[in-house]
Coordinates of C-alpha atoms in Angstrom, one line a residue:
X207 CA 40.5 -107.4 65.4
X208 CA 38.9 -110.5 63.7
X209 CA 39.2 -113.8 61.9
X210 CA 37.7 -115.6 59.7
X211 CA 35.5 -118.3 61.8
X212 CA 35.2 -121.5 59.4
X213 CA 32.5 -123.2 61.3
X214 CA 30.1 -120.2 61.3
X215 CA 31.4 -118.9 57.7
X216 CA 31.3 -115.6 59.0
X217 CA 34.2 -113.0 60.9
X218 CA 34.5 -113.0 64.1
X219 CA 35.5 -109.1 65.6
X220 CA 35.5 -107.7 68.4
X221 CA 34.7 -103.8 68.8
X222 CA 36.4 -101.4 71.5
X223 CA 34.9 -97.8 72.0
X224 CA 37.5 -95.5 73.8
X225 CA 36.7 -91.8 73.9
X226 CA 40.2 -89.6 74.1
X227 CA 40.7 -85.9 72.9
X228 CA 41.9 -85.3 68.8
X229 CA 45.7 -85.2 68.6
X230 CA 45.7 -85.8 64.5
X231 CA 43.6 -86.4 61.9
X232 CA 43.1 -87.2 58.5
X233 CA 39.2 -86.7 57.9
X234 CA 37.4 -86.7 55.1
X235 CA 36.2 -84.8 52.5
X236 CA 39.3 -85.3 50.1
X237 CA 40.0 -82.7 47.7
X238 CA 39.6 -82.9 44.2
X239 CA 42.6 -84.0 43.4
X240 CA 45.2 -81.6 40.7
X241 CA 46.0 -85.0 38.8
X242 CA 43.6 -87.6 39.3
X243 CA 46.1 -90.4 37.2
X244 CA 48.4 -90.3 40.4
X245 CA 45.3 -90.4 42.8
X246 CA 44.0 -93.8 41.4
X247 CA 47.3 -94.9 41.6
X248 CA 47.0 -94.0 45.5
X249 CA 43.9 -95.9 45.6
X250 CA 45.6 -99.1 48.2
X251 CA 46.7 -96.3 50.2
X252 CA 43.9 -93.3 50.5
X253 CA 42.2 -93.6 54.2
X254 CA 40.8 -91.8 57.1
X255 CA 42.5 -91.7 60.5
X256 CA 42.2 -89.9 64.1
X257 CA 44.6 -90.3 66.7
X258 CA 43.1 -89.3 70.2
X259 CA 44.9 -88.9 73.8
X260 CA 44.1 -89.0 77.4
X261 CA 47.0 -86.4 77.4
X262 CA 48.0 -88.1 80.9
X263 CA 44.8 -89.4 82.0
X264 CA 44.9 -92.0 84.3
X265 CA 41.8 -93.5 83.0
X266 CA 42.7 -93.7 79.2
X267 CA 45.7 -94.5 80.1
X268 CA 44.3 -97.9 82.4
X269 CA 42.3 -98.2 79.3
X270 CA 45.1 -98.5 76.5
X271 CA 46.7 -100.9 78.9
X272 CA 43.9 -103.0 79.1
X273 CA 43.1 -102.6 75.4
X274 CA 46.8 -103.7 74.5
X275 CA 45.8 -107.3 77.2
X276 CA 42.7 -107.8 75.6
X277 CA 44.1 -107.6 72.2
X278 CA 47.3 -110.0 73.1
X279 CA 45.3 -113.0 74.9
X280 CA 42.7 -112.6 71.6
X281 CA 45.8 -113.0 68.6
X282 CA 47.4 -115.5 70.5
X283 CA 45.1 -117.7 70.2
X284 CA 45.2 -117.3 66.0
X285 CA 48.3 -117.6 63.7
X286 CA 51.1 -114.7 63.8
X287 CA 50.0 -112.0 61.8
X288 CA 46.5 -113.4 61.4
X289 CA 44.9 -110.5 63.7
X290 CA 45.6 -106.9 63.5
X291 CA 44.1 -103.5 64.6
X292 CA 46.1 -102.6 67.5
X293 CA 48.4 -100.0 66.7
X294 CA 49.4 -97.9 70.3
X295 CA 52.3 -95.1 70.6
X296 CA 53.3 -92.4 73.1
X297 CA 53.5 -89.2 71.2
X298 CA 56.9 -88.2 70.5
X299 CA 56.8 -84.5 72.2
X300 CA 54.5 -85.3 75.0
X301 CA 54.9 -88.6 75.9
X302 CA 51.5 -89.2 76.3
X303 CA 49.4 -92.7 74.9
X304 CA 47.9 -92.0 71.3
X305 CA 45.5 -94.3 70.3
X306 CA 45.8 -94.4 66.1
X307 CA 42.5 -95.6 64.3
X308 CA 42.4 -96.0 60.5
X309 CA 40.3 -97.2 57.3
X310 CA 40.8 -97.4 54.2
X311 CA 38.6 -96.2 51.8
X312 CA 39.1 -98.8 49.2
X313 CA 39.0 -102.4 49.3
X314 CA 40.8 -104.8 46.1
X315 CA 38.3 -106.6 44.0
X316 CA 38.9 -110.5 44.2
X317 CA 37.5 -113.7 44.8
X318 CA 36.2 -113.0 48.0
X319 CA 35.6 -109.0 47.5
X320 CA 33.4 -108.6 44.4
X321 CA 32.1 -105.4 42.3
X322 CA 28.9 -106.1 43.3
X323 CA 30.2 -105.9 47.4
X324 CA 30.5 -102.1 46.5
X325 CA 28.3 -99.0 48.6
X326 CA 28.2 -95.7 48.3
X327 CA 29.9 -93.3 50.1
X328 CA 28.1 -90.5 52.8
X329 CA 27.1 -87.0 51.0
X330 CA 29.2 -85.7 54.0
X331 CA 32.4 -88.1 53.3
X332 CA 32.4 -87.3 49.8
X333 CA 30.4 -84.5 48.7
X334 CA 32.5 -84.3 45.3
X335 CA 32.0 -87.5 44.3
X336 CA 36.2 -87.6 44.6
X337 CA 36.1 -91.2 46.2
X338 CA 33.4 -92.6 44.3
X339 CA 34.4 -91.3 41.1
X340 CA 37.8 -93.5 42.0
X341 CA 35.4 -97.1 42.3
X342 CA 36.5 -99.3 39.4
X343 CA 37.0 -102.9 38.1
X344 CA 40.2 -103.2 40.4
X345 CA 38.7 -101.9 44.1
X346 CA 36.0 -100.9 45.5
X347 CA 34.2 -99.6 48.6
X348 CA 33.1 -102.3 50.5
X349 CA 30.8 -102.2 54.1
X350 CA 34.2 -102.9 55.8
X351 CA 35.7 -99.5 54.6
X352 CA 32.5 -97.5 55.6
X353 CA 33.3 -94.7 58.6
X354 CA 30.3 -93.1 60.4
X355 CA 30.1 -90.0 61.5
X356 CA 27.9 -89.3 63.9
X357 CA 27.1 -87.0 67.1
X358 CA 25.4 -87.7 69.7
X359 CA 22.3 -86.1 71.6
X360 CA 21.0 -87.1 74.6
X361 CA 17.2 -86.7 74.9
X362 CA 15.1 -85.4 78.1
X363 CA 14.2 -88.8 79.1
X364 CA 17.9 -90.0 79.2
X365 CA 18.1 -92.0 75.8
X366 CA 20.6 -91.3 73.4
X367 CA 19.9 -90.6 69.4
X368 CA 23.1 -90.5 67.2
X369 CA 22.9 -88.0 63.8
X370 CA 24.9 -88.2 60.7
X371 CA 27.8 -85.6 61.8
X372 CA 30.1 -83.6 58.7
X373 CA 33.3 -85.4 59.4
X374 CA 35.0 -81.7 58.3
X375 CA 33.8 -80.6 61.3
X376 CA 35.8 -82.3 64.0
X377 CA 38.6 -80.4 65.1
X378 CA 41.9 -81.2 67.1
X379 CA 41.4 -81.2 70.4
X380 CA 37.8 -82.3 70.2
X381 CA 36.7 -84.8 72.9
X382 CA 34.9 -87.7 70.6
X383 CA 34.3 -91.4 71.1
X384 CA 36.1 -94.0 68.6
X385 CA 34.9 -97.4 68.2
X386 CA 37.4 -99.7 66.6

């Protein structure tokens, strides 16, 4: 969720960390792909995403409600359809609240998104060089499409220290903590 602020020149967002168990996921590393004319052509389209539940909980449940308030008094008080990233859904077996974050991996090269915007991906997001052999004069991959990984240790005197974590390694039904 942000917007362009005119009198700072900057955006303005607003980041919401929920922790929920894996339901689905699309995580990288991509696979090299059999024809890689019809994977540039995909480029708009090729992200990341994790869906995560509470599978009932009354907590993430209290917390998707209040996420779904939060994110309604913020866009009202922009244009419609000027603010998006809240995307909630009860799973269609279960019933449950799913919680859907995504990125994309590329951003489209213009006036305000230039070549030079680009960064390199993670050795663990893409350890084939798939994504970044995709990077070209039409998009790019900007700070705004960048997905960390990380883990989390907490350290004998209570402190926490957060590691690069292989994104191949989370698993459905994990217990992880998404900011968005």
């Amino acid at each position: 969720m942000s917007n362009f602020d005119v009198d700072i020149g900057a955006m303005d967002e607003v980041i919401f960390r929920l922790q929920g168990i894996v339901s689905d996921k699309m995580l990288p590393p991509m696979a090299k792909p059999a024809f890689r004319d019809r994977t540039v052509k995909q480029q708009p389209y090729l992200r990341t995403a994790i869906a995560i539940t509470g599978l009932g909980d009354i907590v993430f449940n209290k917390v998707m409600e209040k996420l779904e308030e939060v994110f309604l008094r913020f866009a009202n008080n922009f244009p419609a359809d000027s603010v998006s990233g809240y995307d909630p859904v009860l799973h269609k077996d279960t019933g449950f609240n799913v919680f859907h974050a995504h990125s994309q991996y590329f951003t489209k090269v213009s006036a305000y998104q230039d070549k030079s915007d680009n960064i390199g991906f993670h050795p663990l997001v893409n350890p084939d060089n798939v994504l970044a052999s995709m990077v070209g004069d039409s998009f790019i991959h900007a700070i705004d499409n960048k997905v960390q990984f990380l883990r989390r240790e907490i350290l004998p005197d209570g402190t926490a220290r957060y590691y690069s974590y292989n994104p191949a390694s989370i698993r459905i039904g994990d217990i992880v903590e998404i900011s968005v």
